[in-house]
Amino acid sequence: MADLSSEVFGIKFRNPVMPAAGPNVKNSGLMIAAAEKGAGAVVSKTFSVKPAEDPRPTMKKTVSGGLLNCETWLEDSYENFLYELKKVRQETSEPLIVSIGYSADDVAFLGSLLEKEIQPDAIEFSTHYTGSSIDPLLKVADSLKSSVKVPVLMKLSPGFPAIEELVREADSIVDGFVAVNSIGPALDFDPVKCRPSLGSEWGQGWLSGPPLMPIALGLVYRLSEIAAKPIIGVGGISSGIDAVKFLMAGASLVQVCTAAIHGGPATYGQIASGLSEWLDSNGYASIAEIRNMYKENIKKRS
Ligand SMILES: Cc1cc2nc3c(=O)[nH]c(=O)nc-3n(C[C@H](O)[C@H](O)[C@H](O)COP(=O)(O)O)c2cc1C
């Protein structure tokens, strides 16, 4: 059987498939189940200093297996979520990556608290609701980095206007990137009702799932050419072969959200098994053999 293990950000992973922040990891039960059912790590839903208040409904299926959502961050207090994370720490031995947001002050406060109370293996911060200019995001990165000792990962949003510039500048601050978040604003609705299908202002939402995958894969390829730091690929992954493509295009690890919203916590382990089967049947002994393979083939051509 192919070797799926690796060491990234100084953390050992038994396999490269883990949850992405979302409702699939909004409580300890779902996070623990992810680890028990084969994920290589646990990632939490993003939480902040103030609970979110999301308009209902927050999710709606759209074309080609895609999902539209207007969910923001956790709709619960950070005090309650720390309690959930403590349970995850007690009941699982897989690496724990905790997702937080949003301002420089928020992440400094939550980062220090997490290190004291939970000791996560890494902290991911979302850039989804922190505007479209680079400097404020670099300040958030600096603030979190100077508040904690654990690796800090910047989660990138695909619609960020100067995403390459952001990665170039942030590369010397953070320890890695997560690419990408959902894309939008996007729209779909039932023409018979001719009304918004999401609770947002005009029914707009963020698009995730298979229709996002070619965009995410393209960004992982482009950004891994710029970043010296490892990238976790995310966007539309629902099978082992999808994970293979992300690893070949420059990702070191992968995350899964929408497929797990549909398929439950067993999804991560199923994708890891699919990855292992693909490696076996194509004659590869480990994920290390396929990492960056697509990029290297492109370079050989030029
Ligand atoms: C309902 C929903 C809620 C999400 N919430 C978060 C979040 O709290 N923080 C975050 O960084 N990303 C969030 N995301 C984005 C996912 O983590 C992921 O980056 C994106 O959906 C693309 O991956 P996927 O196609 O596997 O879903 C959310 C996605 C969905 C569908």
XYZ file of C-alpha atoms and ligand atoms in Angstrom:
333
model
C 0.000 0.000 0.000
C 1.279 3.458 -0.911
C 2.693 5.629 1.871
C 0.345 8.596 2.436
C 2.252 10.057 5.381
C 4.203 13.293 5.294
C 5.668 16.044 7.440
C 4.510 19.565 6.597
C 4.876 22.726 8.763
C 6.895 20.465 11.098
C 3.712 18.423 11.762
C 3.394 14.701 10.979
C 0.266 13.709 9.015
C -0.794 10.054 8.524
C -2.474 11.093 5.265
C -2.919 14.448 3.467
C -6.752 14.648 3.550
C -8.461 16.799 6.201
C -11.635 18.855 6.654
C -11.856 22.481 5.477
C -13.481 25.021 7.814
C -17.268 24.865 7.497
C -20.423 23.397 9.040
C -18.826 19.951 8.582
C -16.558 20.799 11.584
C -18.740 23.142 13.644
C -18.686 21.039 16.848
C -16.591 18.478 18.717
C -18.726 15.528 17.545
C -18.089 16.286 13.878
C -14.383 17.011 14.431
C -13.820 13.815 16.434
C -15.769 11.781 13.839
C -13.544 13.221 11.079
C -10.449 11.863 12.841
C -12.087 8.532 13.738
C -13.225 8.010 10.161
C -9.814 8.528 8.600
C -8.966 12.242 8.194
C -5.237 12.970 8.389
C -5.909 15.994 10.619
C -8.781 17.913 12.193
C -9.557 21.485 11.123
C -12.178 23.552 12.957
C -14.900 25.889 11.735
C -13.707 29.523 11.810
C -14.652 31.345 14.993
C -14.147 34.897 16.124
C -14.473 37.148 19.143
C -18.152 37.755 18.381
C -20.572 35.002 17.272
C -21.850 35.307 13.688
C -25.519 35.867 12.875
C -26.295 34.258 9.533
C -29.513 34.859 7.581
C -31.532 31.669 6.879
C -31.388 29.602 4.753
C -27.584 29.549 4.611
C -27.063 26.794 2.012
C -28.584 25.754 -1.299
C -27.476 23.174 -3.879
C -26.696 24.602 -7.306
C -25.602 23.319 -10.730
C -23.173 20.424 -11.275
C -22.845 19.337 -7.623
C -22.045 22.873 -6.494
C -23.229 24.550 -3.293
C -24.079 28.195 -2.627
C -23.805 29.446 0.950
C -24.123 32.665 2.894
C -22.664 31.241 6.100
C -19.982 33.402 7.684
C -18.230 32.148 10.815
C -19.318 30.226 13.939
C -22.648 31.286 15.440
C -21.487 30.553 18.980
C -19.279 32.211 21.575
C -15.530 31.599 21.593
C -15.849 30.431 25.220
C -18.203 27.605 24.173
C -16.052 26.683 21.176
C -12.909 26.442 23.336
C -14.774 23.833 25.353
C -15.539 21.920 22.110
C -11.891 22.134 21.017
C -10.733 20.832 24.417
C -12.872 17.724 23.878
C -11.325 17.252 20.424
C -7.853 17.538 21.956
C -8.715 14.965 24.620
C -10.322 12.440 22.285
C -8.156 12.509 19.146
C -4.452 12.226 18.495
C -4.495 13.614 14.928
C -3.035 17.106 14.362
C -5.477 19.920 15.150
C -5.603 23.065 13.006
C -7.896 25.731 14.429
C -9.428 28.416 12.183
C -9.949 31.957 13.485
C -10.707 35.481 12.207
C -10.662 38.415 11.538
C -8.988 41.666 12.721
C -5.393 42.005 13.994
C -6.739 42.407 17.546
C -9.152 39.452 17.226
C -6.464 37.013 16.073
C -3.911 38.184 18.666
C -6.462 37.659 21.431
C -7.785 34.299 20.152
C -4.334 33.025 19.143
C -2.877 33.563 22.644
C -5.956 32.017 24.234
C -5.746 28.963 21.964
C -2.075 28.428 22.762
C -2.793 28.624 26.469
C -5.940 26.494 26.552
C -5.769 24.077 23.592
C -2.231 23.965 22.197
C -3.334 23.413 18.578
C -0.752 22.140 16.084
C -1.365 25.126 13.797
C -3.680 28.105 13.475
C -5.338 29.067 10.200
C -6.789 32.555 9.771
C -9.479 33.469 7.268
C -9.038 36.509 4.995
C -12.602 36.246 3.679
C -14.103 39.225 5.502
C -11.065 41.455 5.906
C -11.404 43.547 2.738
C -9.569 43.543 -0.564
C -6.334 45.402 0.239
C -3.051 43.731 1.071
C -1.739 45.832 3.983
C -4.523 45.105 6.494
C -4.106 41.373 5.820
C -0.356 41.560 6.362
C -1.079 43.311 9.678
C -3.408 40.463 10.697
C -0.722 37.930 9.716
C 1.952 39.841 11.677
C -0.306 40.184 14.689
C -1.114 36.455 14.860
C 2.455 35.426 14.118
C 3.808 37.566 16.943
C 1.179 36.238 19.396
C 1.779 32.490 18.958
C 4.570 29.954 18.531
C 2.659 27.382 16.456
C 2.637 27.543 12.616
C 0.308 30.192 11.164
C -1.539 29.521 7.888
C -3.222 32.187 5.745
C -6.482 31.037 4.114
C -6.862 32.750 0.755
C -10.054 33.814 -0.984
C -10.090 33.231 -4.760
C -11.727 36.583 -5.555
C -8.997 38.632 -3.836
C -7.926 41.105 -6.545
C -4.125 41.012 -6.019
C -3.836 37.443 -4.766
C -0.359 36.826 -6.241
C 0.984 40.029 -4.687
C -0.586 39.095 -1.330
C 1.118 35.686 -1.370
C 4.463 37.204 -2.391
C 4.307 39.640 0.552
C 2.832 37.241 3.131
C 5.267 34.431 2.300
C 7.911 35.860 4.635
C 5.419 36.212 7.517
C 3.247 33.070 7.578
C 4.219 29.391 7.621
C 1.868 28.311 4.873
C -1.259 28.996 2.837
C -4.661 27.392 2.411
C -5.974 27.889 -1.144
C -8.853 28.504 -1.581
C -12.052 29.647 0.068
C -15.373 29.653 -1.828
C -15.899 32.178 -4.672
C -18.550 34.842 -5.131
C -20.845 36.580 -4.958
C -22.695 33.967 -7.027
C -26.419 33.515 -7.672
C -28.924 30.769 -8.411
C -32.685 30.654 -7.790
C -35.877 28.820 -8.678
C -37.498 30.705 -11.613
C -41.013 29.525 -10.652
C -40.749 31.139 -7.209
C -38.527 33.892 -8.640
C -37.333 34.735 -5.096
C -33.920 34.392 -3.384
C -33.161 30.822 -2.281
C -30.685 32.020 0.382
C -31.372 34.374 3.297
C -28.863 36.975 2.052
C -29.892 40.375 0.679
C -30.462 39.349 -2.971
C -29.903 35.596 -2.614
C -26.169 35.918 -3.270
C -23.823 33.271 -1.894
C -20.358 31.793 -2.091
C -19.872 28.935 -4.577
C -18.085 25.738 -3.497
C -17.906 22.106 -4.587
C -16.970 20.602 -7.992
C -17.637 23.760 -10.103
C -14.932 25.518 -8.032
C -12.291 22.843 -8.563
C -10.624 24.017 -11.821
C -10.341 27.557 -10.379
C -8.829 26.253 -7.121
C -6.452 23.956 -8.981
C -5.320 26.823 -11.217
C -4.673 29.028 -8.189
C -2.742 26.299 -6.345
C -0.557 25.890 -9.438
C 0.058 29.658 -9.831
C 0.517 30.414 -6.124
C 2.854 27.486 -5.505
C 5.143 29.034 -8.131
C 5.312 32.164 -5.956
C 5.207 30.814 -2.380
C 8.206 29.185 -0.751
C 5.877 28.010 2.023
C 3.654 24.897 1.672
C 0.098 25.215 0.350
C -2.950 23.217 1.443
C -5.185 22.827 -1.631
C -8.967 23.096 -1.246
C -11.885 23.565 -3.612
C -14.225 20.955 -5.054
C -12.313 17.871 -3.921
C -14.618 14.852 -3.653
C -12.461 11.872 -4.676
C -8.975 10.434 -4.410
C -8.262 11.445 -8.015
C -9.176 15.076 -7.221
C -6.658 14.959 -4.349
C -4.022 13.486 -6.708
C -4.450 16.485 -9.052
C -3.971 19.015 -6.229
C -0.797 17.262 -5.012
C 0.553 17.097 -8.576
C -0.237 20.811 -9.139
C 1.712 21.974 -6.077
C -0.337 21.325 -2.917
C 1.306 19.588 0.042
C -1.984 18.594 1.712
C -5.690 18.921 0.855
C -8.898 19.996 2.592
C -12.516 19.045 1.925
C -15.704 20.891 2.883
C -18.665 20.556 0.474
C -18.187 16.826 -0.223
C -18.260 16.235 3.555
C -21.379 18.410 4.009
C -23.074 16.001 1.557
C -21.332 12.745 2.582
C -20.610 13.197 6.312
C -17.362 12.651 8.263
C -16.576 9.354 6.475
C -15.807 11.408 3.331
C -12.226 12.338 4.340
C -11.216 8.693 4.924
C -12.908 7.651 1.677
C -10.936 10.281 -0.270
C -7.701 9.148 1.455
C -8.470 5.508 0.486
C -9.205 6.606 -3.088
C -5.862 8.411 -3.174
C -4.074 5.312 -1.893
C -5.801 3.063 -4.471
C -4.930 5.452 -7.300
C -1.261 5.505 -6.261
C -1.170 1.688 -6.037
C -2.810 1.114 -9.391
C -0.577 3.670 -11.127
C 2.665 2.300 -9.677
C 3.549 5.031 -7.137
C 4.864 4.081 -3.695
C 4.111 7.365 -1.883
C 2.487 10.794 -2.173
C 6.014 12.249 -2.236
C 6.453 10.721 -5.713
C 3.536 12.643 -7.222
C 3.898 15.975 -5.396
C 4.605 18.771 -7.921
C 4.713 16.221 -10.763
C 2.462 18.282 -13.038
C 4.563 21.392 -12.400
C 7.771 19.512 -13.155
C 6.325 18.186 -16.424
C 5.419 21.739 -17.475
C 8.993 22.886 -16.739
C 10.464 20.009 -18.750
C 8.463 21.196 -21.794
C 9.868 24.741 -21.700
C -21.360 26.293 4.209
C -19.907 26.664 4.149
C -19.321 27.332 5.238
C -17.971 27.681 5.198
N -17.398 28.306 6.286
C -16.090 28.615 6.260
C -15.455 29.175 7.398
O -16.044 29.340 8.464
N -14.147 29.525 7.293
C -13.426 29.320 6.139
O -12.233 29.643 6.114
N -13.993 28.745 5.061
C -15.299 28.388 5.094
N -15.857 27.779 4.017
C -15.040 27.522 2.814
C -14.488 26.098 2.814
O -13.622 25.881 3.906
C -13.718 25.805 1.503
O -12.575 26.660 1.434
C -14.547 26.035 0.248
O -15.880 25.650 0.437
C -13.985 25.237 -0.937
O -13.869 23.862 -0.633
P -15.011 22.774 -1.000
O -15.323 22.921 -2.461
O -14.392 21.457 -0.633
O -16.190 23.112 -0.174
C -17.196 27.386 4.043
C -17.796 26.702 2.968
C -19.116 26.321 3.020
C -19.709 25.568 1.861
